[in-house]
């Protein structure tokens, strides 16, 4: 497997796009968008020199449409328009599009080249890099997929300027996670950033650093046998909160659920691995200021616990976590029982 992940964070998409395309014939370039990015992001790509002879494939927006039917739509379009093993697919969108397009490209004729151009902060710092591709099946997230990195990931902060405050914060939560698994210096920088008045030049610098953290982890363990599990920090509680929020009709963005999950998993880290209390309280303060809290009560603990036990990363009877014994001190394959998980939910509600 190719373990080089050439993600470029650029102010000059025109020139980087041209280099990435490298003279490939325009009528053999396929651009995958969803209905939203076709309207809102594709014109910018044309303004950066993308030829209007490129063929555009548009699928319905939203994670509910990240399914095998959408992959079939992409495969059928490619096949019926004469795409070959040499064709190029450009995925323009958030995580739904880069996951779907990466999967469709990786499997069409046993694999064609693809580029990711993420249009959300969340997509840029998470889904677009690292080579995880896939679609959902029967309500199970990313049930079908392959590891296969994009040829190039081109990140242009321009796209983030039109994101609303919630989507910006959602992406930022994954940057918080990257800093926590990295160094005290990164953690300090991430805490200092003002999400109320976003300085996009500064954000660009932080995005670059965040993506490099992810790349360094993925490079050591592309297929998540070991250290890549560090990227799951916050996600065991986080996925349960996310699913629960949808069930109660108050759907939370992924990054919000991750931020709430980070607080819980740093609490577990504090209890089990002496993670410093002052850092736990710093995260709590930052979370309350910027993300608020998911509303639930003790009566919901059983449901949340059930959601955690259904996570495919679990062994029998215990829920698996990645925890920290300090900033950047990763503890893989940790477990917690029901009693400790309930205690953690108490902490979340009462802190
Ligand atoms: N989203 C975590 C990873 O790519 O491994």
mmCIF file of C-alpha atoms and ligand atoms in Angstrom:
data_model
loop_
_atom_site.group_PDB
_atom_site.id
_atom_site.type_symbol
_atom_site.label_atom_id
_atom_site.label_comp_id
_atom_site.label_asym_id
_atom_site.label_seq_id
_atom_site.Cartn_x
_atom_site.Cartn_y
_atom_site.Cartn_z
ATOM 1 C CA UNK A 1 0.000 0.000 0.000
ATOM 2 C CA UNK A 2 1.102 3.541 -0.757
ATOM 3 C CA UNK A 3 1.792 5.108 2.629
ATOM 4 C CA UNK A 4 2.609 8.604 1.409
ATOM 5 C CA UNK A 5 -0.225 11.025 2.099
ATOM 6 C CA UNK A 6 0.511 14.171 0.163
ATOM 7 C CA UNK A 7 -1.985 16.610 1.590
ATOM 8 C CA UNK A 8 -1.404 20.191 0.498
ATOM 9 C CA UNK A 9 -2.856 23.124 2.363
ATOM 10 C CA UNK A 10 -2.806 25.850 -0.236
ATOM 11 C CA UNK A 11 -3.682 29.487 -0.875
ATOM 12 C CA UNK A 12 -3.190 28.840 -4.552
ATOM 13 C CA UNK A 13 -5.659 26.169 -5.568
ATOM 14 C CA UNK A 14 -5.337 27.206 -9.222
ATOM 15 C CA UNK A 15 -1.702 26.218 -9.465
ATOM 16 C CA UNK A 16 -1.929 23.146 -7.185
ATOM 17 C CA UNK A 17 -4.975 21.850 -9.051
ATOM 18 C CA UNK A 18 -3.192 22.276 -12.344
ATOM 19 C CA UNK A 19 -0.144 20.398 -10.998
ATOM 20 C CA UNK A 20 -2.312 17.622 -9.557
ATOM 21 C CA UNK A 21 -4.197 17.195 -12.834
ATOM 22 C CA UNK A 22 -0.883 17.306 -14.693
ATOM 23 C CA UNK A 23 -2.153 17.663 -18.246
ATOM 24 C CA UNK A 24 -4.736 14.871 -17.920
ATOM 25 C CA UNK A 25 -7.329 15.299 -20.733
ATOM 26 C CA UNK A 26 -10.287 17.304 -19.400
ATOM 27 C CA UNK A 27 -12.897 14.978 -20.911
ATOM 28 C CA UNK A 28 -11.376 12.081 -18.931
ATOM 29 C CA UNK A 29 -11.624 13.910 -15.589
ATOM 30 C CA UNK A 30 -14.713 13.184 -13.510
ATOM 31 C CA UNK A 31 -15.737 15.513 -10.688
ATOM 32 C CA UNK A 32 -17.954 14.075 -7.947
ATOM 33 C CA UNK A 33 -20.129 16.592 -6.113
ATOM 34 C CA UNK A 34 -23.270 16.449 -4.056
ATOM 35 C CA UNK A 35 -26.223 18.705 -4.798
ATOM 36 C CA UNK A 36 -24.865 21.313 -2.370
ATOM 37 C CA UNK A 37 -21.222 21.391 -3.452
ATOM 38 C CA UNK A 38 -22.282 21.416 -7.099
ATOM 39 C CA UNK A 39 -24.046 24.718 -6.432
ATOM 40 C CA UNK A 40 -21.716 26.245 -3.880
ATOM 41 C CA UNK A 41 -18.211 24.917 -4.530
ATOM 42 C CA UNK A 42 -17.930 23.792 -8.147
ATOM 43 C CA UNK A 43 -18.023 27.406 -9.494
ATOM 44 C CA UNK A 44 -14.929 28.171 -7.392
ATOM 45 C CA UNK A 45 -13.153 25.176 -8.944
ATOM 46 C CA UNK A 46 -13.983 26.520 -12.414
ATOM 47 C CA UNK A 47 -12.616 29.899 -11.324
ATOM 48 C CA UNK A 48 -9.421 28.028 -10.328
ATOM 49 C CA UNK A 49 -9.008 26.743 -13.872
ATOM 50 C CA UNK A 50 -10.990 23.484 -13.893
ATOM 51 C CA UNK A 51 -12.108 22.966 -17.484
ATOM 52 C CA UNK A 52 -15.842 22.904 -18.134
ATOM 53 C CA UNK A 53 -15.131 19.882 -20.343
ATOM 54 C CA UNK A 54 -14.658 17.804 -17.166
ATOM 55 C CA UNK A 55 -17.626 15.559 -16.485
ATOM 56 C CA UNK A 56 -19.607 16.236 -13.337
ATOM 57 C CA UNK A 57 -21.334 13.482 -11.349
ATOM 58 C CA UNK A 58 -23.769 14.767 -8.727
ATOM 59 C CA UNK A 59 -25.277 12.655 -5.957
ATOM 60 C CA UNK A 60 -27.857 13.580 -3.311
ATOM 61 C CA UNK A 61 -26.324 15.365 -0.312
ATOM 62 C CA UNK A 62 -26.238 13.977 3.239
ATOM 63 C CA UNK A 63 -24.747 10.992 5.068
ATOM 64 C CA UNK A 64 -27.996 9.050 4.506
ATOM 65 C CA UNK A 65 -27.006 8.948 0.830
ATOM 66 C CA UNK A 66 -23.511 7.570 1.465
ATOM 67 C CA UNK A 67 -24.656 4.139 0.385
ATOM 68 C CA UNK A 68 -24.076 1.452 -2.175
ATOM 69 C CA UNK A 69 -26.765 2.938 -4.456
ATOM 70 C CA UNK A 70 -24.734 6.146 -4.697
ATOM 71 C CA UNK A 71 -21.582 4.119 -5.401
ATOM 72 C CA UNK A 72 -23.473 2.308 -8.187
ATOM 73 C CA UNK A 73 -24.500 5.712 -9.566
ATOM 74 C CA UNK A 74 -20.822 6.745 -9.738
ATOM 75 C CA UNK A 75 -19.654 3.418 -11.213
ATOM 76 C CA UNK A 76 -22.438 3.474 -13.840
ATOM 77 C CA UNK A 77 -21.660 7.046 -14.810
ATOM 78 C CA UNK A 78 -17.950 6.262 -15.168
ATOM 79 C CA UNK A 79 -18.624 3.093 -17.143
ATOM 80 C CA UNK A 80 -21.219 4.581 -19.479
ATOM 81 C CA UNK A 81 -19.010 7.600 -20.224
ATOM 82 C CA UNK A 82 -16.043 5.466 -21.239
ATOM 83 C CA UNK A 83 -13.861 5.914 -18.145
ATOM 84 C CA UNK A 84 -10.738 3.731 -18.193
ATOM 85 C CA UNK A 85 -8.122 2.640 -15.660
ATOM 86 C CA UNK A 86 -6.320 5.898 -16.421
ATOM 87 C CA UNK A 87 -9.287 8.172 -15.677
ATOM 88 C CA UNK A 88 -9.152 10.632 -12.801
ATOM 89 C CA UNK A 89 -11.878 11.279 -10.223
ATOM 90 C CA UNK A 90 -11.926 14.531 -8.232
ATOM 91 C CA UNK A 91 -14.045 14.407 -5.058
ATOM 92 C CA UNK A 92 -15.360 17.852 -4.175
ATOM 93 C CA UNK A 93 -17.258 17.882 -0.902
ATOM 94 C CA UNK A 94 -17.336 16.955 2.760
ATOM 95 C CA UNK A 95 -16.605 13.554 4.292
ATOM 96 C CA UNK A 96 -19.621 11.968 2.637
ATOM 97 C CA UNK A 97 -18.258 12.765 -0.833
ATOM 98 C CA UNK A 98 -14.604 11.948 -0.149
ATOM 99 C CA UNK A 99 -15.556 8.607 1.497
ATOM 100 C CA UNK A 100 -17.978 7.675 -1.291
ATOM 101 C CA UNK A 101 -15.805 8.943 -4.145
ATOM 102 C CA UNK A 102 -12.675 7.362 -2.681
ATOM 103 C CA UNK A 103 -14.502 4.036 -2.469
ATOM 104 C CA UNK A 104 -15.969 4.286 -5.979
ATOM 105 C CA UNK A 105 -12.557 5.210 -7.424
ATOM 106 C CA UNK A 106 -10.739 2.477 -5.488
ATOM 107 C CA UNK A 107 -13.033 -0.229 -6.825
ATOM 108 C CA UNK A 108 -13.810 0.959 -10.383
ATOM 109 C CA UNK A 109 -11.737 -1.255 -12.709
ATOM 110 C CA UNK A 110 -9.806 -2.301 -9.561
ATOM 111 C CA UNK A 111 -8.822 1.265 -8.854
ATOM 112 C CA UNK A 112 -8.399 4.601 -10.606
ATOM 113 C CA UNK A 113 -6.577 7.724 -9.365
ATOM 114 C CA UNK A 114 -8.503 10.176 -7.259
ATOM 115 C CA UNK A 115 -8.028 13.587 -5.682
ATOM 116 C CA UNK A 116 -9.880 14.912 -2.644
ATOM 117 C CA UNK A 117 -10.804 18.565 -2.360
ATOM 118 C CA UNK A 118 -12.576 18.822 1.013
ATOM 119 C CA UNK A 119 -15.063 21.656 1.348
ATOM 120 C CA UNK A 120 -15.758 21.387 5.088
ATOM 121 C CA UNK A 121 -13.309 21.820 7.954
ATOM 122 C CA UNK A 122 -14.367 18.439 9.339
ATOM 123 C CA UNK A 123 -13.690 16.761 6.005
ATOM 124 C CA UNK A 124 -10.331 18.495 5.639
ATOM 125 C CA UNK A 125 -8.900 17.513 9.016
ATOM 126 C CA UNK A 126 -10.423 14.042 9.125
ATOM 127 C CA UNK A 127 -12.127 12.140 6.295
ATOM 128 C CA UNK A 128 -10.152 13.454 3.316
ATOM 129 C CA UNK A 129 -6.771 12.301 4.612
ATOM 130 C CA UNK A 130 -5.638 8.858 5.705
ATOM 131 C CA UNK A 131 -7.084 6.607 3.035
ATOM 132 C CA UNK A 132 -10.256 5.368 4.704
ATOM 133 C CA UNK A 133 -12.972 5.085 2.068
ATOM 134 C CA UNK A 134 -16.396 3.524 2.249
ATOM 135 C CA UNK A 135 -20.160 3.591 2.346
ATOM 136 C CA UNK A 136 -22.805 2.774 4.966
ATOM 137 C CA UNK A 137 -24.879 -0.417 4.827
ATOM 138 C CA UNK A 138 -28.158 -1.215 6.650
ATOM 139 C CA UNK A 139 -27.629 1.679 9.067
ATOM 140 C CA UNK A 140 -24.029 0.637 9.861
ATOM 141 C CA UNK A 141 -21.482 3.348 9.211
ATOM 142 C CA UNK A 142 -18.649 2.590 6.775
ATOM 143 C CA UNK A 143 -19.599 -1.093 6.739
ATOM 144 C CA UNK A 144 -18.242 -1.514 3.204
ATOM 145 C CA UNK A 145 -14.966 0.086 2.210
ATOM 146 C CA UNK A 146 -11.248 -0.127 1.574
ATOM 147 C CA UNK A 147 -8.102 1.614 2.734
ATOM 148 C CA UNK A 148 -6.691 3.450 -0.267
ATOM 149 C CA UNK A 149 -5.322 6.996 -0.002
ATOM 150 C CA UNK A 150 -6.050 9.763 -2.479
ATOM 151 C CA UNK A 151 -3.277 10.694 -4.907
ATOM 152 C CA UNK A 152 -3.510 14.241 -3.581
ATOM 153 C CA UNK A 153 -5.613 16.068 -1.034
ATOM 154 C CA UNK A 154 -5.892 19.774 -1.763
ATOM 155 C CA UNK A 155 -7.135 21.877 1.141
ATOM 156 C CA UNK A 156 -8.122 25.486 0.454
ATOM 157 C CA UNK A 157 -9.309 27.497 3.480
ATOM 158 C CA UNK A 158 -11.452 29.544 1.058
ATOM 159 C CA UNK A 159 -14.184 26.915 1.399
ATOM 160 C CA UNK A 160 -14.319 27.273 5.182
ATOM 161 C CA UNK A 161 -15.116 30.989 5.037
ATOM 162 C CA UNK A 162 -18.718 30.247 4.138
ATOM 163 C CA UNK A 163 -19.210 27.614 6.850
ATOM 164 C CA UNK A 164 -21.569 28.539 9.662
ATOM 165 C CA UNK A 165 -20.282 28.714 13.251
ATOM 166 C CA UNK A 166 -21.600 25.226 14.043
ATOM 167 C CA UNK A 167 -19.890 23.502 11.137
ATOM 168 C CA UNK A 168 -16.672 25.329 11.887
ATOM 169 C CA UNK A 169 -16.789 24.154 15.499
ATOM 170 C CA UNK A 170 -17.652 20.642 14.372
ATOM 171 C CA UNK A 171 -14.437 20.438 12.348
ATOM 172 C CA UNK A 172 -12.452 22.132 15.074
ATOM 173 C CA UNK A 173 -13.323 19.322 17.516
ATOM 174 C CA UNK A 174 -11.240 16.873 15.472
ATOM 175 C CA UNK A 175 -8.363 19.378 15.636
ATOM 176 C CA UNK A 176 -8.761 19.425 19.431
ATOM 177 C CA UNK A 177 -8.482 15.617 19.365
ATOM 178 C CA UNK A 178 -5.332 15.734 17.221
ATOM 179 C CA UNK A 179 -3.698 18.209 19.609
ATOM 180 C CA UNK A 180 -4.544 16.032 22.631
ATOM 181 C CA UNK A 181 -2.797 13.007 21.123
ATOM 182 C CA UNK A 182 0.188 15.093 20.061
ATOM 183 C CA UNK A 183 2.041 17.573 22.285
ATOM 184 C CA UNK A 184 1.509 20.140 25.020
ATOM 185 C CA UNK A 185 2.545 22.852 22.524
ATOM 186 C CA UNK A 186 -0.196 21.869 20.041
ATOM 187 C CA UNK A 187 -2.760 21.647 22.831
ATOM 188 C CA UNK A 188 -1.861 25.154 23.984
ATOM 189 C CA UNK A 189 -2.203 26.564 20.452
ATOM 190 C CA UNK A 190 -5.542 24.868 19.920
ATOM 191 C CA UNK A 191 -6.913 26.199 23.225
ATOM 192 C CA UNK A 192 -5.773 29.737 22.368
ATOM 193 C CA UNK A 193 -7.644 29.955 19.043
ATOM 194 C CA UNK A 194 -10.656 32.257 19.063
ATOM 195 C CA UNK A 195 -13.657 30.484 17.562
ATOM 196 C CA UNK A 196 -15.817 33.597 18.020
ATOM 197 C CA UNK A 197 -13.801 35.726 15.597
ATOM 198 C CA UNK A 198 -12.088 33.352 13.258
ATOM 199 C CA UNK A 199 -8.705 34.412 11.876
ATOM 200 C CA UNK A 200 -8.573 32.307 8.696
ATOM 201 C CA UNK A 201 -4.835 32.802 8.196
ATOM 202 C CA UNK A 202 -4.245 31.378 11.649
ATOM 203 C CA UNK A 203 -6.774 28.614 11.016
ATOM 204 C CA UNK A 204 -4.847 27.656 7.884
ATOM 205 C CA UNK A 205 -1.678 27.198 9.960
ATOM 206 C CA UNK A 206 -3.518 25.137 12.568
ATOM 207 C CA UNK A 207 -5.218 22.992 9.902
ATOM 208 C CA UNK A 208 -1.845 22.210 8.376
ATOM 209 C CA UNK A 209 -0.424 21.185 11.749
ATOM 210 C CA UNK A 210 -3.505 19.129 12.530
ATOM 211 C CA UNK A 211 -3.389 17.268 9.229
ATOM 212 C CA UNK A 212 0.317 16.528 9.743
ATOM 213 C CA UNK A 213 -0.479 14.995 13.158
ATOM 214 C CA UNK A 214 -3.015 12.697 11.526
ATOM 215 C CA UNK A 215 -0.642 11.832 8.687
ATOM 216 C CA UNK A 216 2.149 10.928 11.115
ATOM 217 C CA UNK A 217 -0.168 8.545 12.956
ATOM 218 C CA UNK A 218 -1.595 6.998 9.772
ATOM 219 C CA UNK A 219 1.841 6.542 8.255
ATOM 220 C CA UNK A 220 2.831 4.284 11.167
ATOM 221 C CA UNK A 221 -0.336 2.182 10.974
ATOM 222 C CA UNK A 222 -2.372 2.747 7.776
ATOM 223 C CA UNK A 223 -4.869 -0.049 8.439
ATOM 224 C CA UNK A 224 -5.586 0.666 12.121
ATOM 225 C CA UNK A 225 -4.064 -2.387 13.753
ATOM 226 C CA UNK A 226 -2.373 -0.361 16.462
ATOM 227 C CA UNK A 227 -1.454 3.317 16.911
ATOM 228 C CA UNK A 228 -4.080 4.600 14.436
ATOM 229 C CA UNK A 229 -6.610 3.710 17.159
ATOM 230 C CA UNK A 230 -5.353 6.899 18.850
ATOM 231 C CA UNK A 231 -7.542 8.748 16.338
ATOM 232 C CA UNK A 232 -10.585 7.141 17.988
ATOM 233 C CA UNK A 233 -10.102 9.240 21.135
ATOM 234 C CA UNK A 234 -13.468 10.729 22.101
ATOM 235 C CA UNK A 235 -15.327 8.621 19.574
ATOM 236 C CA UNK A 236 -16.702 5.771 21.744
ATOM 237 C CA UNK A 237 -18.810 8.138 23.846
ATOM 238 C CA UNK A 238 -18.979 10.478 20.846
ATOM 239 C CA UNK A 239 -20.688 7.991 18.517
ATOM 240 C CA UNK A 240 -23.178 7.073 21.261
ATOM 241 C CA UNK A 241 -23.997 10.774 21.832
ATOM 242 C CA UNK A 242 -24.330 11.346 18.082
ATOM 243 C CA UNK A 243 -26.737 8.429 17.550
ATOM 244 C CA UNK A 244 -28.686 9.327 20.707
ATOM 245 C CA UNK A 245 -29.036 12.957 19.575
ATOM 246 C CA UNK A 246 -30.584 11.757 16.304
ATOM 247 C CA UNK A 247 -32.946 9.407 18.135
ATOM 248 C CA UNK A 248 -34.290 12.165 20.350
ATOM 249 C CA UNK A 249 -34.787 14.468 17.387
ATOM 250 C CA UNK A 250 -32.003 16.926 18.301
ATOM 251 C CA UNK A 251 -29.345 15.841 15.805
ATOM 252 C CA UNK A 252 -25.864 16.954 16.806
ATOM 253 C CA UNK A 253 -23.088 17.556 14.299
ATOM 254 C CA UNK A 254 -20.362 14.906 14.450
ATOM 255 C CA UNK A 255 -17.737 17.212 15.953
ATOM 256 C CA UNK A 256 -20.041 18.335 18.762
ATOM 257 C CA UNK A 257 -20.580 14.704 19.736
ATOM 258 C CA UNK A 258 -16.814 14.139 19.556
ATOM 259 C CA UNK A 259 -16.189 17.123 21.841
ATOM 260 C CA UNK A 260 -18.650 15.764 24.423
ATOM 261 C CA UNK A 261 -17.029 12.350 23.975
ATOM 262 C CA UNK A 262 -13.577 13.849 24.542
ATOM 263 C CA UNK A 263 -14.682 15.239 27.897
ATOM 264 C CA UNK A 264 -15.966 11.817 28.975
ATOM 265 C CA UNK A 265 -12.903 9.974 27.747
ATOM 266 C CA UNK A 266 -10.521 12.436 29.402
ATOM 267 C CA UNK A 267 -12.445 11.850 32.608
ATOM 268 C CA UNK A 268 -11.912 8.085 32.152
ATOM 269 C CA UNK A 269 -8.248 8.883 31.428
ATOM 270 C CA UNK A 270 -8.079 10.829 34.690
ATOM 271 C CA UNK A 271 -9.637 7.981 36.678
ATOM 272 C CA UNK A 272 -7.701 5.137 35.088
ATOM 273 C CA UNK A 273 -4.419 6.662 33.881
ATOM 274 C CA UNK A 274 -3.793 9.766 36.023
ATOM 275 C CA UNK A 275 -4.476 12.170 33.140
ATOM 276 C CA UNK A 276 -3.911 15.636 34.691
ATOM 277 C CA UNK A 277 -7.065 17.104 36.208
ATOM 278 C CA UNK A 278 -6.157 20.669 35.145
ATOM 279 C CA UNK A 279 -6.159 19.631 31.460
ATOM 280 C CA UNK A 280 -9.522 17.900 31.913
ATOM 281 C CA UNK A 281 -10.898 21.130 33.368
ATOM 282 C CA UNK A 282 -9.391 23.159 30.506
ATOM 283 C CA UNK A 283 -11.207 20.984 27.988
ATOM 284 C CA UNK A 284 -14.402 21.280 30.019
ATOM 285 C CA UNK A 285 -14.170 25.077 29.999
ATOM 286 C CA UNK A 286 -13.459 25.204 26.271
ATOM 287 C CA UNK A 287 -16.332 22.795 25.576
ATOM 288 C CA UNK A 288 -18.852 24.754 27.645
ATOM 289 C CA UNK A 289 -17.825 28.051 26.035
ATOM 290 C CA UNK A 290 -18.051 26.784 22.476
ATOM 291 C CA UNK A 291 -20.095 23.612 22.212
ATOM 292 C CA UNK A 292 -22.693 23.621 24.969
ATOM 293 C CA UNK A 293 -23.895 20.238 26.158
ATOM 294 C CA UNK A 294 -26.154 17.458 24.988
ATOM 295 C CA UNK A 295 -29.278 17.322 27.160
ATOM 296 C CA UNK A 296 -30.028 13.956 28.742
ATOM 297 C CA UNK A 297 -30.724 12.495 32.182
ATOM 298 C CA UNK A 298 -29.925 9.418 34.276
ATOM 299 C CA UNK A 299 -32.883 7.629 32.675
ATOM 300 C CA UNK A 300 -30.947 7.690 29.386
ATOM 301 C CA UNK A 301 -27.775 6.031 30.712
ATOM 302 C CA UNK A 302 -28.891 2.505 29.733
ATOM 303 C CA UNK A 303 -29.557 3.578 26.145
ATOM 304 C CA UNK A 304 -26.201 5.350 25.891
ATOM 305 C CA UNK A 305 -24.450 2.301 27.348
ATOM 306 C CA UNK A 306 -26.241 0.023 24.853
ATOM 307 C CA UNK A 307 -25.104 2.255 22.003
ATOM 308 C CA UNK A 308 -21.504 2.005 23.239
ATOM 309 C CA UNK A 309 -21.597 -1.776 23.533
ATOM 310 C CA UNK A 310 -22.718 -2.046 19.903
ATOM 311 C CA UNK A 311 -19.526 -0.383 18.740
ATOM 312 C CA UNK A 312 -17.608 -2.855 16.556
ATOM 313 C CA UNK A 313 -14.357 -2.099 18.417
ATOM 314 C CA UNK A 314 -15.569 -3.875 21.609
ATOM 315 C CA UNK A 315 -14.668 -7.141 23.279
ATOM 316 C CA UNK A 316 -17.318 -9.054 25.223
ATOM 317 C CA UNK A 317 -18.704 -7.332 28.322
ATOM 318 C CA UNK A 318 -16.430 -4.297 28.161
ATOM 319 C CA UNK A 319 -16.404 -1.155 26.122
ATOM 320 C CA UNK A 320 -13.083 -0.322 24.433
ATOM 321 C CA UNK A 321 -11.448 3.091 24.514
ATOM 322 C CA UNK A 322 -8.311 4.923 23.520
ATOM 323 C CA UNK A 323 -7.280 6.958 26.576
ATOM 324 C CA UNK A 324 -4.428 9.266 27.585
ATOM 325 C CA UNK A 325 -2.139 9.299 30.599
ATOM 326 C CA UNK A 326 -1.108 12.839 29.654
ATOM 327 C CA UNK A 327 -1.178 15.073 26.595
ATOM 328 C CA UNK A 328 0.331 12.934 23.816
ATOM 329 C CA UNK A 329 0.632 9.886 26.116
ATOM 330 C CA UNK A 330 -1.586 7.402 24.318
ATOM 331 C CA UNK A 331 -3.033 4.318 26.025
ATOM 332 C CA UNK A 332 -4.529 1.906 23.484
ATOM 333 C CA UNK A 333 -7.058 -0.884 24.070
ATOM 334 C CA UNK A 334 -8.380 0.378 27.413
ATOM 335 C CA UNK A 335 -11.675 -0.922 28.748
ATOM 336 C CA UNK A 336 -14.336 0.299 31.153
ATOM 337 C CA UNK A 337 -17.258 -1.535 32.735
ATOM 338 C CA UNK A 338 -20.831 -0.347 33.022
ATOM 339 C CA UNK A 339 -20.373 1.132 36.512
ATOM 340 C CA UNK A 340 -17.474 3.323 35.417
ATOM 341 C CA UNK A 341 -19.299 4.401 32.265
ATOM 342 C CA UNK A 342 -22.286 5.491 34.383
ATOM 343 C CA UNK A 343 -19.916 7.341 36.752
ATOM 344 C CA UNK A 344 -18.469 9.113 33.694
ATOM 345 C CA UNK A 345 -21.956 10.144 32.555
ATOM 346 C CA UNK A 346 -22.560 11.503 36.096
ATOM 347 C CA UNK A 347 -19.377 13.550 35.754
ATOM 348 C CA UNK A 348 -20.490 14.823 32.325
ATOM 349 C CA UNK A 349 -23.878 15.947 33.650
ATOM 350 C CA UNK A 350 -22.631 17.449 36.909
ATOM 351 C CA UNK A 351 -19.431 19.180 35.909
HETATM 352 N N1 LIG B 1 -11.182 9.113 11.488
HETATM 353 C C1 LIG B 1 -10.114 8.453 12.112
HETATM 354 C C2 LIG B 1 -9.208 7.779 11.143
HETATM 355 O O1 LIG B 1 -9.112 8.174 10.005
HETATM 356 O O2 LIG B 1 -8.592 6.827 11.505
#
